[in-house]
């Protein structure tokens, strides 16, 4: 089990910074070699031995570059970053990239294993007939608690607003995740554009602010939950499973009010120099045995039905990885919202970050 630091769509597009897995500076423009594949992914979000096996089998060299914030790669692609062949991004970012016509259509002839994903109920295909994204993994955003301090029947976002846990509560240091939690805790859709609901969300989160130990990245939350320093926190399910492995007193749940559910996707940028190699790698990853090994390592749900059948029972039966239907039904995907609504969210987040 590994920690996957996933930072879902936030407001500000940060200055672009990517770090390769070898910790060398990213080449400005990778060489146009047909036996090369330039792959951009979140940190620790693939079983590395799969890359080695693909290289040995195909002779295609994979250059892996990792990033910590999805906005970095979005900003880079929007500004015309060259040399990128394959990228892992969340479903809402796929929609933005497709609307900007920054993605190539995938060729089903080159990716026959994509049929293993299409049968999955959460197969993600953006609006329109063309397929520009191959699903990768599915996850949720919810709450992790320490059962030594929080009742076993706690199942609501309210636990993160409980004054009894003042100083022992943390939220993710991510604008959209925090804002989405504020909306869901009030029973609102995370995609609402109602000004009154946005104002209520702002007030709700401002009321929570004095109770927080802080806004932290997932790695810090995992560490502080495992050590007992925190008693309750917002977290992603795969990261939560890493924390539970370190401290059996911890428990993850999707709140009864609902939460976000997401599908990470593999996409090929419009100007990718090696699109065929990228699609060969997508096809390899969607081989059921390969996808199952990857999902077992990551503790996220693969969007690939035959792969699910190959997973160990421990993972298949884990509700944190495979939410029951009633849990899925109260979760929402993030959808694009208007610029005005985005500005209102930005203003609320800025106020939260400066509040005491």
PDB file of C-alpha atoms in Angstrom, residues 107-336:
ATOM      1  CA  UNK A 107      -7.848   4.874 -31.541  1.00  0.00           C
ATOM      2  CA  UNK A 108      -9.760   1.772 -30.339  1.00  0.00           C
ATOM      3  CA  UNK A 109      -7.751  -0.358 -32.771  1.00  0.00           C
ATOM      4  CA  UNK A 110      -4.593   0.492 -30.804  1.00  0.00           C
ATOM      5  CA  UNK A 111      -6.315   0.017 -27.445  1.00  0.00           C
ATOM      6  CA  UNK A 112      -8.409  -3.167 -27.689  1.00  0.00           C
ATOM      7  CA  UNK A 113      -8.117  -3.660 -23.920  1.00  0.00           C
ATOM      8  CA  UNK A 114     -10.215  -0.526 -23.450  1.00  0.00           C
ATOM      9  CA  UNK A 115     -13.172  -2.879 -23.867  1.00  0.00           C
ATOM     10  CA  UNK A 116     -12.350  -4.094 -20.340  1.00  0.00           C
ATOM     11  CA  UNK A 117     -13.108  -0.594 -19.054  1.00  0.00           C
ATOM     12  CA  UNK A 118     -16.228   0.172 -21.062  1.00  0.00           C
ATOM     13  CA  UNK A 119     -18.255  -2.397 -19.156  1.00  0.00           C
ATOM     14  CA  UNK A 120     -17.460  -0.719 -15.822  1.00  0.00           C
ATOM     15  CA  UNK A 121     -20.368   1.367 -14.457  1.00  0.00           C
ATOM     16  CA  UNK A 122     -18.010   4.304 -13.917  1.00  0.00           C
ATOM     17  CA  UNK A 123     -16.428   4.217 -17.361  1.00  0.00           C
ATOM     18  CA  UNK A 124     -15.698   7.873 -18.034  1.00  0.00           C
ATOM     19  CA  UNK A 125     -16.300   9.342 -21.469  1.00  0.00           C
ATOM     20  CA  UNK A 126     -16.516  13.124 -21.906  1.00  0.00           C
ATOM     21  CA  UNK A 127     -19.424  14.660 -23.742  1.00  0.00           C
ATOM     22  CA  UNK A 128     -19.492  13.806 -27.433  1.00  0.00           C
ATOM     23  CA  UNK A 129     -18.864  10.714 -29.518  1.00  0.00           C
ATOM     24  CA  UNK A 130     -15.070  10.773 -29.570  1.00  0.00           C
ATOM     25  CA  UNK A 131     -13.101   8.943 -26.887  1.00  0.00           C
ATOM     26  CA  UNK A 132     -10.314  11.155 -25.608  1.00  0.00           C
ATOM     27  CA  UNK A 133      -9.730   9.543 -22.210  1.00  0.00           C
ATOM     28  CA  UNK A 134      -9.052   6.040 -20.931  1.00  0.00           C
ATOM     29  CA  UNK A 135     -10.109   5.593 -17.287  1.00  0.00           C
ATOM     30  CA  UNK A 136      -7.421   4.649 -14.782  1.00  0.00           C
ATOM     31  CA  UNK A 137      -8.567   4.512 -11.141  1.00  0.00           C
ATOM     32  CA  UNK A 138     -11.672   5.496  -9.178  1.00  0.00           C
ATOM     33  CA  UNK A 139     -11.731   7.006  -5.687  1.00  0.00           C
ATOM     34  CA  UNK A 140     -13.654   9.069  -3.151  1.00  0.00           C
ATOM     35  CA  UNK A 141     -12.976  11.973  -0.813  1.00  0.00           C
ATOM     36  CA  UNK A 142     -14.242  11.543   2.757  1.00  0.00           C
ATOM     37  CA  UNK A 143     -13.328  11.499   6.434  1.00  0.00           C
ATOM     38  CA  UNK A 144     -10.828   9.540   8.505  1.00  0.00           C
ATOM     39  CA  UNK A 145     -11.263   9.308  12.292  1.00  0.00           C
ATOM     40  CA  UNK A 146      -9.493   7.785  15.275  1.00  0.00           C
ATOM     41  CA  UNK A 147     -11.902   5.395  16.972  1.00  0.00           C
ATOM     42  CA  UNK A 148     -10.145   5.869  20.302  1.00  0.00           C
ATOM     43  CA  UNK A 149     -11.536   9.413  20.394  1.00  0.00           C
ATOM     44  CA  UNK A 150     -14.424   9.480  17.906  1.00  0.00           C
ATOM     45  CA  UNK A 151     -17.535   7.280  18.374  1.00  0.00           C
ATOM     46  CA  UNK A 152     -17.823   4.227  16.149  1.00  0.00           C
ATOM     47  CA  UNK A 153     -21.169   5.419  14.812  1.00  0.00           C
ATOM     48  CA  UNK A 154     -19.810   8.764  13.552  1.00  0.00           C
ATOM     49  CA  UNK A 155     -20.753   8.969   9.872  1.00  0.00           C
ATOM     50  CA  UNK A 156     -21.221  12.674   9.094  1.00  0.00           C
ATOM     51  CA  UNK A 157     -19.172  15.646   7.969  1.00  0.00           C
ATOM     52  CA  UNK A 158     -20.265  17.099  11.322  1.00  0.00           C
ATOM     53  CA  UNK A 159     -17.388  15.275  12.998  1.00  0.00           C
ATOM     54  CA  UNK A 160     -15.077  17.847  11.407  1.00  0.00           C
ATOM     55  CA  UNK A 161     -17.101  20.641  13.058  1.00  0.00           C
ATOM     56  CA  UNK A 162     -17.239  19.091  16.539  1.00  0.00           C
ATOM     57  CA  UNK A 163     -15.860  21.509  19.190  1.00  0.00           C
ATOM     58  CA  UNK A 164     -14.881  18.531  21.348  1.00  0.00           C
ATOM     59  CA  UNK A 165     -12.074  17.815  18.869  1.00  0.00           C
ATOM     60  CA  UNK A 166     -10.753  21.376  18.646  1.00  0.00           C
ATOM     61  CA  UNK A 167      -7.106  21.378  17.575  1.00  0.00           C
ATOM     62  CA  UNK A 168      -7.319  17.726  16.538  1.00  0.00           C
ATOM     63  CA  UNK A 169      -9.103  18.288  13.235  1.00  0.00           C
ATOM     64  CA  UNK A 170      -7.536  18.882   9.820  1.00  0.00           C
ATOM     65  CA  UNK A 171      -8.764  19.632   6.337  1.00  0.00           C
ATOM     66  CA  UNK A 172      -6.957  19.119   3.060  1.00  0.00           C
ATOM     67  CA  UNK A 173      -4.955  22.102   1.865  1.00  0.00           C
ATOM     68  CA  UNK A 174      -6.947  22.222  -1.359  1.00  0.00           C
ATOM     69  CA  UNK A 175      -9.576  24.799  -2.198  1.00  0.00           C
ATOM     70  CA  UNK A 176     -12.050  22.600  -4.040  1.00  0.00           C
ATOM     71  CA  UNK A 177     -11.853  19.709  -1.594  1.00  0.00           C
ATOM     72  CA  UNK A 178     -12.534  21.984   1.368  1.00  0.00           C
ATOM     73  CA  UNK A 179     -15.293  23.879  -0.435  1.00  0.00           C
ATOM     74  CA  UNK A 180     -16.918  20.645  -1.568  1.00  0.00           C
ATOM     75  CA  UNK A 181     -16.931  19.411   2.030  1.00  0.00           C
ATOM     76  CA  UNK A 182     -18.605  22.654   3.076  1.00  0.00           C
ATOM     77  CA  UNK A 183     -21.321  22.219   0.472  1.00  0.00           C
ATOM     78  CA  UNK A 184     -21.970  18.549   1.247  1.00  0.00           C
ATOM     79  CA  UNK A 185     -22.052  19.171   5.002  1.00  0.00           C
ATOM     80  CA  UNK A 186     -25.010  21.483   4.339  1.00  0.00           C
ATOM     81  CA  UNK A 187     -26.742  19.029   2.024  1.00  0.00           C
ATOM     82  CA  UNK A 188     -25.922  21.004  -1.135  1.00  0.00           C
ATOM     83  CA  UNK A 189     -24.519  19.803  -4.439  1.00  0.00           C
ATOM     84  CA  UNK A 190     -20.798  20.347  -4.897  1.00  0.00           C
ATOM     85  CA  UNK A 191     -21.689  21.803  -8.310  1.00  0.00           C
ATOM     86  CA  UNK A 192     -24.158  24.393  -7.052  1.00  0.00           C
ATOM     87  CA  UNK A 193     -23.978  27.912  -8.437  1.00  0.00           C
ATOM     88  CA  UNK A 194     -26.656  29.312  -6.131  1.00  0.00           C
ATOM     89  CA  UNK A 195     -25.149  32.485  -4.531  1.00  0.00           C
ATOM     90  CA  UNK A 196     -27.051  31.899  -1.278  1.00  0.00           C
ATOM     91  CA  UNK A 197     -25.697  28.363  -0.994  1.00  0.00           C
ATOM     92  CA  UNK A 198     -22.188  29.580  -1.736  1.00  0.00           C
ATOM     93  CA  UNK A 199     -22.542  32.180   1.025  1.00  0.00           C
ATOM     94  CA  UNK A 200     -23.815  29.506   3.428  1.00  0.00           C
ATOM     95  CA  UNK A 201     -20.830  27.314   2.544  1.00  0.00           C
ATOM     96  CA  UNK A 202     -18.483  30.216   3.280  1.00  0.00           C
ATOM     97  CA  UNK A 203     -20.085  30.813   6.687  1.00  0.00           C
ATOM     98  CA  UNK A 204     -19.972  27.113   7.481  1.00  0.00           C
ATOM     99  CA  UNK A 205     -16.261  26.857   6.763  1.00  0.00           C
ATOM    100  CA  UNK A 206     -15.448  30.071   8.606  1.00  0.00           C
ATOM    101  CA  UNK A 207     -17.192  28.628  11.664  1.00  0.00           C
ATOM    102  CA  UNK A 208     -14.976  25.544  11.394  1.00  0.00           C
ATOM    103  CA  UNK A 209     -11.717  27.465  11.055  1.00  0.00           C
ATOM    104  CA  UNK A 210     -11.011  27.987  14.818  1.00  0.00           C
ATOM    105  CA  UNK A 211     -11.380  24.237  15.395  1.00  0.00           C
ATOM    106  CA  UNK A 212      -8.677  23.221  12.927  1.00  0.00           C
ATOM    107  CA  UNK A 213      -5.100  22.225  13.581  1.00  0.00           C
ATOM    108  CA  UNK A 214      -4.583  23.326   9.998  1.00  0.00           C
ATOM    109  CA  UNK A 215      -4.989  22.702   6.287  1.00  0.00           C
ATOM    110  CA  UNK A 216      -2.513  19.969   5.342  1.00  0.00           C
ATOM    111  CA  UNK A 217      -1.411  17.920   2.368  1.00  0.00           C
ATOM    112  CA  UNK A 218      -2.474  14.232   2.390  1.00  0.00           C
ATOM    113  CA  UNK A 219       0.963  12.922   3.383  1.00  0.00           C
ATOM    114  CA  UNK A 220       0.972  15.128   6.490  1.00  0.00           C
ATOM    115  CA  UNK A 221      -2.570  14.102   7.390  1.00  0.00           C
ATOM    116  CA  UNK A 222      -1.685  10.417   7.059  1.00  0.00           C
ATOM    117  CA  UNK A 223       1.321  10.907   9.338  1.00  0.00           C
ATOM    118  CA  UNK A 224      -0.560  12.921  11.950  1.00  0.00           C
ATOM    119  CA  UNK A 225      -3.529  10.550  11.966  1.00  0.00           C
ATOM    120  CA  UNK A 226      -1.268   7.507  12.277  1.00  0.00           C
ATOM    121  CA  UNK A 227       0.627   9.077  15.200  1.00  0.00           C
ATOM    122  CA  UNK A 228      -2.554  10.094  17.021  1.00  0.00           C
ATOM    123  CA  UNK A 229      -1.844  13.817  16.789  1.00  0.00           C
ATOM    124  CA  UNK A 230      -5.040  14.265  14.778  1.00  0.00           C
ATOM    125  CA  UNK A 231      -8.342  12.612  15.634  1.00  0.00           C
ATOM    126  CA  UNK A 232     -10.388  13.474  12.547  1.00  0.00           C
ATOM    127  CA  UNK A 233      -9.534  14.753   9.090  1.00  0.00           C
ATOM    128  CA  UNK A 234     -10.614  15.089   5.499  1.00  0.00           C
ATOM    129  CA  UNK A 235      -8.773  12.612   3.261  1.00  0.00           C
ATOM    130  CA  UNK A 236      -8.899  10.511   0.079  1.00  0.00           C
ATOM    131  CA  UNK A 237      -9.725   6.844   0.407  1.00  0.00           C
ATOM    132  CA  UNK A 238      -6.436   5.412  -0.890  1.00  0.00           C
ATOM    133  CA  UNK A 239      -4.380   7.651   1.407  1.00  0.00           C
ATOM    134  CA  UNK A 240      -6.706   6.731   4.270  1.00  0.00           C
ATOM    135  CA  UNK A 241      -6.013   3.045   3.726  1.00  0.00           C
ATOM    136  CA  UNK A 242      -2.299   3.753   4.113  1.00  0.00           C
ATOM    137  CA  UNK A 243      -3.008   5.456   7.439  1.00  0.00           C
ATOM    138  CA  UNK A 244      -5.219   2.588   8.618  1.00  0.00           C
ATOM    139  CA  UNK A 245      -2.399   0.165   7.874  1.00  0.00           C
ATOM    140  CA  UNK A 246      -0.176   2.170  10.236  1.00  0.00           C
ATOM    141  CA  UNK A 247      -2.803   2.552  12.974  1.00  0.00           C
ATOM    142  CA  UNK A 248      -5.688   0.028  13.215  1.00  0.00           C
ATOM    143  CA  UNK A 249      -7.661   2.463  15.391  1.00  0.00           C
ATOM    144  CA  UNK A 250      -8.282   4.603  12.307  1.00  0.00           C
ATOM    145  CA  UNK A 251     -11.405   4.356  10.162  1.00  0.00           C
ATOM    146  CA  UNK A 252     -12.379   5.948   6.833  1.00  0.00           C
ATOM    147  CA  UNK A 253     -15.930   6.676   5.733  1.00  0.00           C
ATOM    148  CA  UNK A 254     -17.852   8.543   3.074  1.00  0.00           C
ATOM    149  CA  UNK A 255     -20.145  10.901   5.027  1.00  0.00           C
ATOM    150  CA  UNK A 256     -23.867  10.235   5.043  1.00  0.00           C
ATOM    151  CA  UNK A 257     -24.438  13.629   3.389  1.00  0.00           C
ATOM    152  CA  UNK A 258     -22.330  12.533   0.411  1.00  0.00           C
ATOM    153  CA  UNK A 259     -18.928  13.425  -1.035  1.00  0.00           C
ATOM    154  CA  UNK A 260     -17.008  13.682  -4.283  1.00  0.00           C
ATOM    155  CA  UNK A 261     -16.256  10.625  -6.390  1.00  0.00           C
ATOM    156  CA  UNK A 262     -13.727  10.820  -9.187  1.00  0.00           C
ATOM    157  CA  UNK A 263     -12.222   8.852 -12.048  1.00  0.00           C
ATOM    158  CA  UNK A 264      -8.621   9.523 -12.956  1.00  0.00           C
ATOM    159  CA  UNK A 265      -7.946   9.206 -16.678  1.00  0.00           C
ATOM    160  CA  UNK A 266      -5.117   8.647 -19.145  1.00  0.00           C
ATOM    161  CA  UNK A 267      -5.086  11.242 -21.933  1.00  0.00           C
ATOM    162  CA  UNK A 268      -2.886  11.941 -24.951  1.00  0.00           C
ATOM    163  CA  UNK A 269      -2.255  15.674 -25.588  1.00  0.00           C
ATOM    164  CA  UNK A 270      -3.039  17.039 -29.025  1.00  0.00           C
ATOM    165  CA  UNK A 271       0.621  17.701 -29.867  1.00  0.00           C
ATOM    166  CA  UNK A 272       2.045  14.495 -28.368  1.00  0.00           C
ATOM    167  CA  UNK A 273       5.140  13.433 -30.343  1.00  0.00           C
ATOM    168  CA  UNK A 274       4.609   9.693 -29.693  1.00  0.00           C
ATOM    169  CA  UNK A 275       0.830   9.064 -29.656  1.00  0.00           C
ATOM    170  CA  UNK A 276       1.102   5.462 -30.832  1.00  0.00           C
ATOM    171  CA  UNK A 277       3.509   4.593 -28.026  1.00  0.00           C
ATOM    172  CA  UNK A 278       1.158   6.296 -25.556  1.00  0.00           C
ATOM    173  CA  UNK A 279      -1.785   4.244 -26.721  1.00  0.00           C
ATOM    174  CA  UNK A 280       0.244   1.036 -26.621  1.00  0.00           C
ATOM    175  CA  UNK A 281       1.015   1.817 -22.977  1.00  0.00           C
ATOM    176  CA  UNK A 282      -2.655   2.518 -22.249  1.00  0.00           C
ATOM    177  CA  UNK A 283      -3.508  -0.849 -23.768  1.00  0.00           C
ATOM    178  CA  UNK A 284      -0.834  -2.517 -21.630  1.00  0.00           C
ATOM    179  CA  UNK A 285      -2.131  -0.894 -18.448  1.00  0.00           C
ATOM    180  CA  UNK A 286      -5.639  -2.120 -19.219  1.00  0.00           C
ATOM    181  CA  UNK A 287      -4.521  -5.711 -19.524  1.00  0.00           C
ATOM    182  CA  UNK A 288      -6.522  -7.207 -16.624  1.00  0.00           C
ATOM    183  CA  UNK A 289      -3.551  -8.815 -14.890  1.00  0.00           C
ATOM    184  CA  UNK A 290      -1.493  -5.624 -15.176  1.00  0.00           C
ATOM    185  CA  UNK A 291      -4.321  -3.387 -13.984  1.00  0.00           C
ATOM    186  CA  UNK A 292      -5.028  -5.696 -11.052  1.00  0.00           C
ATOM    187  CA  UNK A 293      -1.411  -5.577  -9.890  1.00  0.00           C
ATOM    188  CA  UNK A 294      -1.419  -1.789 -10.160  1.00  0.00           C
ATOM    189  CA  UNK A 295      -4.684  -1.429  -8.231  1.00  0.00           C
ATOM    190  CA  UNK A 296      -3.487  -3.783  -5.507  1.00  0.00           C
ATOM    191  CA  UNK A 297      -0.417  -1.611  -5.046  1.00  0.00           C
ATOM    192  CA  UNK A 298      -2.412   1.640  -4.996  1.00  0.00           C
ATOM    193  CA  UNK A 299      -5.533   0.529  -3.099  1.00  0.00           C
ATOM    194  CA  UNK A 300      -7.794   2.326  -5.559  1.00  0.00           C
ATOM    195  CA  UNK A 301     -10.539   0.773  -7.648  1.00  0.00           C
ATOM    196  CA  UNK A 302      -9.561  -0.023 -11.242  1.00  0.00           C
ATOM    197  CA  UNK A 303     -12.089   0.973 -13.892  1.00  0.00           C
ATOM    198  CA  UNK A 304     -11.662  -2.431 -15.525  1.00  0.00           C
ATOM    199  CA  UNK A 305     -14.056  -5.278 -14.694  1.00  0.00           C
ATOM    200  CA  UNK A 306     -11.794  -8.259 -15.505  1.00  0.00           C
ATOM    201  CA  UNK A 307      -9.059  -6.655 -13.388  1.00  0.00           C
ATOM    202  CA  UNK A 308     -11.440  -6.379 -10.451  1.00  0.00           C
ATOM    203  CA  UNK A 309     -12.039 -10.120 -10.631  1.00  0.00           C
ATOM    204  CA  UNK A 310      -8.301 -10.692 -10.228  1.00  0.00           C
ATOM    205  CA  UNK A 311      -7.894  -8.541  -7.107  1.00  0.00           C
ATOM    206  CA  UNK A 312      -7.335 -10.172  -3.703  1.00  0.00           C
ATOM    207  CA  UNK A 313     -10.532 -10.623  -1.696  1.00  0.00           C
ATOM    208  CA  UNK A 314      -9.150  -8.202   0.905  1.00  0.00           C
ATOM    209  CA  UNK A 315      -9.381  -5.373  -1.616  1.00  0.00           C
ATOM    210  CA  UNK A 316     -12.539  -6.480  -3.439  1.00  0.00           C
ATOM    211  CA  UNK A 317     -14.389  -6.653  -0.122  1.00  0.00           C
ATOM    212  CA  UNK A 318     -13.083  -3.343   1.236  1.00  0.00           C
ATOM    213  CA  UNK A 319     -15.920  -0.757   1.242  1.00  0.00           C
ATOM    214  CA  UNK A 320     -13.292   1.984   1.308  1.00  0.00           C
ATOM    215  CA  UNK A 321     -12.150   0.838  -2.158  1.00  0.00           C
ATOM    216  CA  UNK A 322     -15.458  -0.479  -3.496  1.00  0.00           C
ATOM    217  CA  UNK A 323     -18.194   1.730  -2.005  1.00  0.00           C
ATOM    218  CA  UNK A 324     -21.588   0.013  -1.730  1.00  0.00           C
ATOM    219  CA  UNK A 325     -24.280   1.195  -4.145  1.00  0.00           C
ATOM    220  CA  UNK A 326     -25.991   3.312  -1.483  1.00  0.00           C
ATOM    221  CA  UNK A 327     -22.705   5.150  -0.887  1.00  0.00           C
ATOM    222  CA  UNK A 328     -22.092   5.686  -4.589  1.00  0.00           C
ATOM    223  CA  UNK A 329     -25.591   7.091  -4.966  1.00  0.00           C
ATOM    224  CA  UNK A 330     -24.861   9.940  -2.561  1.00  0.00           C
ATOM    225  CA  UNK A 331     -21.572  10.887  -4.206  1.00  0.00           C
ATOM    226  CA  UNK A 332     -21.097  13.411  -7.016  1.00  0.00           C
ATOM    227  CA  UNK A 333     -18.612  14.057  -9.794  1.00  0.00           C
ATOM    228  CA  UNK A 334     -17.176  17.567 -10.031  1.00  0.00           C
ATOM    229  CA  UNK A 335     -18.560  19.352 -13.093  1.00  0.00           C
ATOM    230  CA  UNK A 336     -17.373  22.530 -14.820  1.00  0.00           C
TER     231      UNK A 336
END
